[in-house]
Amino acid sequence: MGRAPCCDKANVKKGPWSPEEDAKLKSYIEQHGTGGNWIALPQKIGLKRCGKSCRLRWLNYLRPNIKHGGFSEEEDRIILSLYVSIGSRWSIIAAQLPGRTDNDIKNYWNTRLKKKLFGKQRKMGSQKQDSNKKEGNQTLVMPPSDVSVGTYWPEPAIPVQHAADQNEQMDSIKRLLFKYGGTNYKTNNPLLDHVPVPCMQSSQIFDASPSLISPQIELTSLSEGVMHGLDSYSKEIDESFCFNQIKLEGLEGLLGSNSIGLGTSDQYMRWGCDAMSSTMNPASMGIQGFDEQFNLSGM
DNA sequence: AAATGGTCCAACCGCGCACTA
DNA sequence: GTAGTGCGCGGTTGGACCATT
């Protein structure tokens, strides 16, 4: 026995929305609201669409003040900072960008931002190399001629962290996840089980506090360290930034010697948290260094 | 001009969570 | 306590469009 379908698949229209359908949906919601029930909405309006499809259409395109395309550098930075910190939590990232939808940001990241940022840093010998050279104003860092395929360059930059900075950064991560992660933020970030964050209901989390991302956030060589130190760098950046044990392997070079402990779970957790604090905190990423590292200003 | 390959994005799908009876 | 239901999310896909050969 499987899950009951949300609608009668045989009697719903799929594919692109027509202007008439858009008009119907928009007009109805503007007058009556969603009524708290998306599943019932299409029947009320007389649309042969799945309720989920209606919801998606409204949220992504018909809702007032939606922006499409034309991402600014500031928006790029926010997306990057949050992605580094929390991963592919697009809805959370979208919440920091007024007028942007999670779908929009997700598409932007997958199709453009990721390539722009990491195309230039792929290891030598990859097929992407040629196409990366076409990426206009990106600066390619060429390795020494004797670097073998599979070797990364330049040498990993090891961020120097002071204890106070680490505490500050850890607090920042906690605040971020606490505010946006909800009760299930740990699902995607097993390392964070170790982080003592109080449990709250979602309704409490989305308070009226200002944007998480300050234009004045400070930068270190965090992103550089993460980028160059990753063992699995030939894979997509998603894997590089994910927070599970396997994917974190290879980051050792980024951390102080006393932070590395992959032998036991305790050590591992400590290692993971240190890794988080020293390399994955948006608050530790400054605009200037970030720009230099990723050549964002020329994007 | 046609064929081919790559890019982009709107939309769909399936799953997990929250809520409710 | 639990089964049913709707919502929201992230991942994936299909196809239109564009660039290159």
Tab-separated table of C-alpha atoms (C1' of nucleotides) in Angstrom:
chain	number	residue	atom	x	y	z
A	1	MET	CA	0.000	0.000	0.000
A	2	GLY	CA	1.585	3.189	-1.156
A	3	ARG	CA	0.957	6.789	-0.445
A	4	ALA	CA	-2.307	8.164	-1.761
A	5	PRO	CA	-1.761	10.462	-4.738
A	6	CYS	CA	-2.407	14.119	-4.047
A	7	CYS	CA	-4.661	14.388	-7.088
A	8	ASP	CA	-6.166	12.402	-9.914
A	9	LYS	CA	-3.188	12.176	-12.235
A	10	ALA	CA	-5.355	11.198	-15.164
A	11	ASN	CA	-7.438	14.333	-14.986
A	12	VAL	CA	-4.849	16.975	-14.383
A	13	LYS	CA	-3.033	18.990	-16.948
A	14	LYS	CA	0.734	19.008	-16.883
A	15	GLY	CA	3.336	21.122	-18.557
A	16	PRO	CA	3.624	24.861	-19.088
A	17	TRP	CA	0.938	27.155	-17.779
A	18	SER	CA	-1.149	29.172	-20.201
A	19	PRO	CA	-1.823	32.878	-19.636
A	20	GLU	CA	-5.465	32.014	-18.994
A	21	GLU	CA	-4.593	29.584	-16.262
A	22	ASP	CA	-2.212	32.095	-14.732
A	23	ALA	CA	-4.898	34.748	-14.769
A	24	LYS	CA	-7.445	32.463	-13.144
A	25	LEU	CA	-5.126	31.398	-10.390
A	26	LYS	CA	-3.771	34.843	-9.710
A	27	SER	CA	-7.158	36.458	-9.701
A	28	TYR	CA	-8.618	33.903	-7.338
A	29	ILE	CA	-5.787	33.990	-4.840
A	30	GLU	CA	-5.670	37.769	-4.828
A	31	GLN	CA	-9.355	37.865	-4.018
A	32	HIS	CA	-9.776	34.881	-1.734
A	33	GLY	CA	-6.345	33.737	-0.715
A	34	THR	CA	-5.333	30.125	-0.895
A	35	GLY	CA	-7.875	29.101	1.670
A	36	GLY	CA	-5.231	27.070	3.383
A	37	ASN	CA	-5.811	24.148	1.092
A	38	TRP	CA	-3.899	23.933	-2.142
A	39	ILE	CA	-5.316	20.538	-3.010
A	40	ALA	CA	-8.862	21.883	-3.115
A	41	LEU	CA	-7.920	25.121	-4.843
A	42	PRO	CA	-7.870	23.966	-8.467
A	43	GLN	CA	-11.385	22.528	-8.184
A	44	LYS	CA	-12.680	25.789	-6.771
A	45	ILE	CA	-11.198	27.749	-9.620
A	46	GLY	CA	-12.001	25.225	-12.280
A	47	LEU	CA	-8.413	24.503	-13.158
A	48	LYS	CA	-7.376	21.056	-14.257
A	49	ARG	CA	-4.166	21.278	-12.341
A	50	CYS	CA	-2.686	19.525	-9.366
A	51	GLY	CA	-2.809	21.575	-6.184
A	52	LYS	CA	0.901	21.267	-5.839
A	53	SER	CA	1.332	22.604	-9.310
A	54	CYS	CA	-0.851	25.599	-8.444
A	55	ARG	CA	1.163	26.259	-5.354
A	56	LEU	CA	4.417	26.109	-7.264
A	57	ARG	CA	3.129	28.400	-9.971
A	58	TRP	CA	1.915	30.940	-7.467
A	59	LEU	CA	5.001	30.911	-5.298
A	60	ASN	CA	7.487	30.996	-8.115
A	61	TYR	CA	5.846	33.217	-10.695
A	62	LEU	CA	2.501	34.756	-9.884
A	63	ARG	CA	3.180	36.000	-6.400
A	64	PRO	CA	3.756	39.779	-6.250
A	65	ASN	CA	7.284	41.183	-6.222
A	66	ILE	CA	8.948	38.155	-7.733
A	67	LYS	CA	12.259	38.850	-9.391
A	68	HIS	CA	13.717	36.717	-12.141
A	69	GLY	CA	17.277	36.658	-13.377
A	70	GLY	CA	19.717	39.485	-13.009
A	71	PHE	CA	21.317	38.327	-9.805
A	72	SER	CA	23.508	41.005	-8.300
A	73	GLU	CA	26.980	40.458	-6.908
A	74	GLU	CA	25.590	40.979	-3.453
A	75	GLU	CA	23.036	38.272	-4.050
A	76	ASP	CA	25.781	36.022	-5.354
A	77	ARG	CA	27.724	36.516	-2.173
A	78	ILE	CA	24.738	35.809	0.001
A	79	ILE	CA	23.957	32.647	-1.881
A	80	LEU	CA	27.546	31.508	-1.668
A	81	SER	CA	27.920	32.308	1.978
A	82	LEU	CA	24.802	30.466	2.907
A	83	TYR	CA	25.546	27.557	0.649
A	84	VAL	CA	28.916	27.127	2.267
A	85	SER	CA	27.312	27.253	5.651
A	86	ILE	CA	24.129	25.265	5.289
A	87	GLY	CA	24.332	23.522	1.976
A	88	SER	CA	21.483	23.211	-0.481
A	89	ARG	CA	18.785	24.586	1.771
A	90	TRP	CA	17.352	26.698	-0.992
A	91	SER	CA	14.267	27.815	0.845
A	92	ILE	CA	16.398	29.175	3.656
A	93	ILE	CA	18.699	30.905	1.235
A	94	ALA	CA	15.718	32.306	-0.628
A	95	ALA	CA	14.380	33.725	2.620
A	96	GLN	CA	17.418	35.982	2.710
A	97	LEU	CA	16.822	37.299	-0.779
A	98	PRO	CA	13.596	39.251	-1.078
A	99	GLY	CA	11.780	38.519	-4.288
A	100	ARG	CA	13.783	35.424	-5.045
A	101	THR	CA	12.384	31.931	-4.980
A	102	ASP	CA	14.093	28.758	-3.932
A	103	ASN	CA	13.608	27.353	-7.400
A	104	ASP	CA	15.191	30.384	-8.973
A	105	ILE	CA	18.183	30.275	-6.695
A	106	LYS	CA	18.547	26.566	-7.123
A	107	ASN	CA	18.559	26.916	-10.887
A	108	TYR	CA	20.927	29.842	-10.726
A	109	TRP	CA	23.326	27.927	-8.565
A	110	ASN	CA	23.222	24.759	-10.613
A	111	THR	CA	23.485	26.375	-13.997
A	112	ARG	CA	25.644	29.411	-13.486
A	113	LEU	CA	27.098	30.242	-10.130
A	114	LYS	CA	28.626	26.846	-9.504
A	115	LYS	CA	30.284	26.801	-12.869
A	116	LYS	CA	31.520	30.317	-12.614
A	117	LEU	CA	33.032	29.725	-9.246
A	118	PHE	CA	34.533	26.339	-9.657
A	119	GLY	CA	35.135	25.882	-13.288
A	120	LYS	CA	38.481	27.558	-12.973
A	121	GLN	CA	39.560	25.410	-10.097
A	122	ARG	CA	39.057	21.999	-11.503
A	123	LYS	CA	42.036	19.773	-11.612
A	124	MET	CA	44.166	19.579	-14.678
A	125	GLY	CA	43.299	17.112	-17.322
A	126	SER	CA	39.581	17.345	-16.833
A	127	GLN	CA	37.471	17.903	-19.858
A	128	LYS	CA	36.129	21.035	-18.320
A	129	GLN	CA	39.453	22.728	-18.682
A	130	ASP	CA	38.900	23.955	-22.187
A	131	SER	CA	35.469	25.234	-21.611
A	132	ASN	CA	36.617	27.001	-18.509
A	133	LYS	CA	39.056	28.990	-20.497
A	134	LYS	CA	36.157	30.377	-22.415
A	135	GLU	CA	34.684	31.812	-19.269
A	136	GLY	CA	35.606	35.351	-20.096
A	137	ASN	CA	37.206	37.111	-17.207
A	138	GLN	CA	37.947	34.163	-15.021
A	139	THR	CA	41.545	33.769	-14.019
A	140	LEU	CA	42.979	30.340	-14.504
A	141	VAL	CA	45.620	29.241	-12.092
A	142	MET	CA	48.006	27.073	-13.990
A	143	PRO	CA	49.870	24.372	-12.137
A	144	PRO	CA	53.534	23.572	-12.554
A	145	SER	CA	54.156	21.497	-15.613
A	146	ASP	CA	55.161	18.449	-13.629
A	147	VAL	CA	51.979	18.280	-11.665
A	148	SER	CA	50.383	14.967	-12.326
A	149	VAL	CA	46.764	14.495	-13.099
A	150	GLY	CA	44.848	14.213	-9.899
A	151	THR	CA	47.035	16.632	-8.025
A	152	TYR	CA	45.533	19.866	-6.909
A	153	TRP	CA	47.139	23.237	-6.847
A	154	PRO	CA	48.209	25.437	-5.291
A	155	GLU	CA	49.013	23.961	-1.902
A	156	PRO	CA	46.161	24.080	0.555
A	157	ALA	CA	45.956	27.309	2.435
A	158	ILE	CA	45.672	26.617	6.130
A	159	PRO	CA	43.514	29.206	7.818
A	160	VAL	CA	44.990	30.571	10.990
A	161	GLN	CA	42.272	30.847	13.562
A	162	HIS	CA	42.403	32.398	16.966
A	163	ALA	CA	40.374	30.863	19.723
A	164	ALA	CA	38.204	33.931	20.054
A	165	ASP	CA	37.516	33.927	16.358
A	166	GLN	CA	36.559	30.307	16.462
A	167	ASN	CA	34.107	30.860	19.253
A	168	GLU	CA	32.645	33.785	17.434
A	169	GLN	CA	32.304	31.804	14.262
A	170	MET	CA	30.792	28.854	16.029
A	171	ASP	CA	28.257	31.137	17.588
A	172	SER	CA	27.478	32.496	14.198
A	173	ILE	CA	26.854	29.045	12.804
A	174	LYS	CA	24.675	28.174	15.730
A	175	ARG	CA	22.641	31.304	15.305
A	176	LEU	CA	22.245	30.647	11.639
A	177	LEU	CA	21.154	27.070	12.003
A	178	PHE	CA	19.135	27.825	15.060
A	179	LYS	CA	17.220	30.475	13.280
A	180	TYR	CA	16.691	28.730	9.998
A	181	GLY	CA	17.272	25.089	10.503
A	182	GLY	CA	14.156	24.450	12.459
A	183	THR	CA	13.798	21.238	14.348
A	184	ASN	CA	15.232	19.151	11.587
A	185	TYR	CA	18.280	21.093	10.590
A	186	LYS	CA	20.394	18.246	11.817
A	187	THR	CA	19.010	15.945	9.222
A	188	ASN	CA	21.380	17.174	6.601
A	189	ASN	CA	24.209	18.038	8.919
A	190	PRO	CA	25.013	15.095	11.159
A	191	LEU	CA	28.064	16.892	12.427
A	192	LEU	CA	25.831	19.420	14.018
A	193	ASP	CA	24.409	16.906	16.404
A	194	HIS	CA	27.389	17.933	18.441
A	195	VAL	CA	26.455	21.545	18.447
A	196	PRO	CA	24.412	22.447	21.500
A	197	VAL	CA	21.579	24.348	19.957
A	198	PRO	CA	18.303	24.588	21.824
A	199	CYS	CA	15.302	22.998	20.249
A	200	MET	CA	12.580	25.309	19.062
A	201	GLN	CA	9.430	25.100	17.061
A	202	SER	CA	9.568	26.336	13.523
A	203	SER	CA	7.189	29.127	14.352
A	204	GLN	CA	9.630	30.436	16.882
A	205	ILE	CA	12.554	30.238	14.596
A	206	PHE	CA	11.366	32.566	11.909
A	207	ASP	CA	11.456	35.678	13.947
A	208	ALA	CA	11.763	39.215	12.798
A	209	SER	CA	15.492	39.490	13.145
A	210	PRO	CA	17.357	41.252	10.381
A	211	SER	CA	19.172	39.656	7.541
A	212	LEU	CA	21.771	37.136	8.493
A	213	ILE	CA	24.151	38.286	5.918
A	214	SER	CA	25.829	41.529	6.624
A	215	PRO	CA	27.656	43.262	3.818
A	216	GLN	CA	30.442	43.840	6.294
A	217	ILE	CA	31.042	40.226	7.151
A	218	GLU	CA	34.687	39.492	7.526
A	219	LEU	CA	36.626	37.221	5.316
A	220	THR	CA	39.485	34.893	5.786
A	221	SER	CA	40.975	32.435	3.439
A	222	LEU	CA	38.263	30.007	4.350
A	223	SER	CA	36.935	29.413	0.928
A	224	GLU	CA	40.401	29.075	-0.467
A	225	GLY	CA	41.231	26.512	2.136
A	226	VAL	CA	38.097	24.551	1.527
A	227	MET	CA	38.547	24.669	-2.174
A	228	HIS	CA	42.139	23.698	-2.442
A	229	GLY	CA	42.261	21.207	0.349
A	230	LEU	CA	39.494	18.958	-0.762
A	231	ASP	CA	40.462	15.508	-1.686
A	232	SER	CA	37.409	14.976	-3.766
A	233	TYR	CA	37.789	18.142	-5.662
A	234	SER	CA	37.137	16.690	-9.030
A	235	LYS	CA	33.583	16.164	-7.922
A	236	GLU	CA	31.019	18.865	-7.777
A	237	ILE	CA	31.241	21.504	-5.156
A	238	ASP	CA	28.125	20.184	-3.524
A	239	GLU	CA	30.101	17.221	-2.378
A	240	SER	CA	32.905	19.443	-1.279
A	241	PHE	CA	30.680	21.354	1.053
A	242	CYS	CA	28.477	18.653	2.394
A	243	PHE	CA	28.770	17.812	5.990
A	244	ASN	CA	29.059	14.088	6.208
A	245	GLN	CA	32.133	12.220	7.179
A	246	ILE	CA	33.042	10.822	3.847
A	247	LYS	CA	32.762	14.134	2.150
A	248	LEU	CA	34.797	15.896	4.766
A	249	GLU	CA	37.713	13.608	4.312
A	250	GLY	CA	40.526	15.478	2.751
A	251	LEU	CA	40.002	18.623	4.712
A	252	GLU	CA	42.657	17.680	7.192
A	253	GLY	CA	45.132	20.097	5.738
A	254	LEU	CA	42.826	22.953	6.524
A	255	LEU	CA	42.807	22.332	10.203
A	256	GLY	CA	45.193	22.633	13.030
A	257	SER	CA	46.895	19.405	13.980
A	258	ASN	CA	45.040	19.176	17.251
A	259	SER	CA	41.725	19.397	15.511
A	260	ILE	CA	42.025	16.317	13.446
A	261	GLY	CA	40.568	13.198	14.889
A	262	LEU	CA	38.956	10.753	12.588
A	263	GLY	CA	39.665	7.711	14.676
A	264	THR	CA	36.731	7.734	17.044
A	265	SER	CA	33.327	9.212	16.839
A	266	ASP	CA	34.149	11.730	19.527
A	267	GLN	CA	37.261	12.761	17.777
A	268	TYR	CA	35.418	12.823	14.554
A	269	MET	CA	32.733	15.029	15.938
A	270	ARG	CA	35.278	17.368	17.366
A	271	TRP	CA	37.058	17.415	14.093
A	272	GLY	CA	33.847	18.096	12.318
A	273	CYS	CA	32.888	20.970	14.538
A	274	ASP	CA	36.315	22.456	14.263
A	275	ALA	CA	36.076	22.103	10.562
A	276	MET	CA	32.776	23.879	10.666
A	277	SER	CA	34.064	26.648	12.796
A	278	SER	CA	37.243	27.186	10.920
A	279	THR	CA	36.162	26.698	7.381
A	280	MET	CA	32.449	26.831	6.887
A	281	ASN	CA	31.223	29.923	8.535
A	282	PRO	CA	29.937	32.714	6.367
A	283	ALA	CA	30.829	35.156	9.049
A	284	SER	CA	34.431	34.270	8.498
A	285	MET	CA	34.238	35.066	4.848
A	286	GLY	CA	35.019	38.624	3.951
A	287	ILE	CA	33.806	40.203	0.775
A	288	GLN	CA	37.145	41.322	-0.470
A	289	GLY	CA	38.920	38.042	-0.060
A	290	PHE	CA	35.930	36.228	-1.401
A	291	ASP	CA	35.922	38.325	-4.486
A	292	GLU	CA	39.594	37.768	-5.003
A	293	GLN	CA	39.305	34.082	-4.516
A	294	PHE	CA	36.372	33.566	-6.786
A	295	ASN	CA	36.882	36.531	-9.032
A	296	LEU	CA	33.316	37.511	-8.374
A	297	SER	CA	33.759	41.093	-9.268
A	298	GLY	CA	34.242	40.135	-12.859
A	299	MET	CA	31.221	37.946	-13.083
B	1	DA	C1'	21.362	25.560	-43.712
B	2	DA	C1'	21.340	21.535	-41.021
B	3	DA	C1'	23.034	18.752	-37.354
B	4	DT	C1'	24.807	18.386	-32.975
B	5	DG	C1'	25.822	19.522	-28.354
B	6	DG	C1'	25.397	22.557	-24.439
B	7	DT	C1'	22.816	25.656	-21.430
B	8	DC	C1'	19.043	27.275	-19.006
B	9	DC	C1'	14.815	27.092	-16.546
B	10	DA	C1'	9.912	25.885	-15.709
B	11	DA	C1'	7.723	22.223	-13.952
B	12	DC	C1'	7.284	17.657	-12.013
B	13	DC	C1'	8.272	14.009	-8.620
B	14	DG	C1'	8.906	11.836	-4.386
B	15	DC	C1'	9.919	12.171	0.291
B	16	DG	C1'	9.806	13.905	5.073
B	17	DC	C1'	7.508	16.683	8.364
B	18	DA	C1'	3.592	18.641	10.790
B	19	DC	C1'	-0.924	18.492	11.865
B	20	DT	C1'	-5.261	16.358	12.912
B	21	DA	C1'	-8.850	13.062	13.832
C	1	DG	C1'	-0.395	6.010	19.590
C	2	DT	C1'	-1.143	6.007	14.852
C	3	DA	C1'	-2.901	6.443	10.306
C	4	DG	C1'	-4.311	9.772	6.943
C	5	DT	C1'	-3.634	14.075	4.756
C	6	DG	C1'	-1.623	18.350	3.095
C	7	DC	C1'	2.399	21.201	2.764
C	8	DG	C1'	6.997	22.321	1.738
C	9	DC	C1'	11.305	21.070	0.216
C	10	DG	C1'	15.251	19.460	-2.682
C	11	DG	C1'	16.390	16.762	-6.636
C	12	DT	C1'	15.540	15.775	-11.273
C	13	DT	C1'	13.707	16.083	-15.897
C	14	DG	C1'	12.012	17.750	-20.461
C	15	DG	C1'	12.197	20.848	-23.792
C	16	DA	C1'	13.144	25.370	-25.684
C	17	DC	C1'	16.789	28.089	-26.941
C	18	DC	C1'	21.527	29.144	-28.237
C	19	DA	C1'	26.235	28.254	-29.919
C	20	DT	C1'	29.253	25.660	-32.483
C	21	DT	C1'	30.637	22.662	-36.159
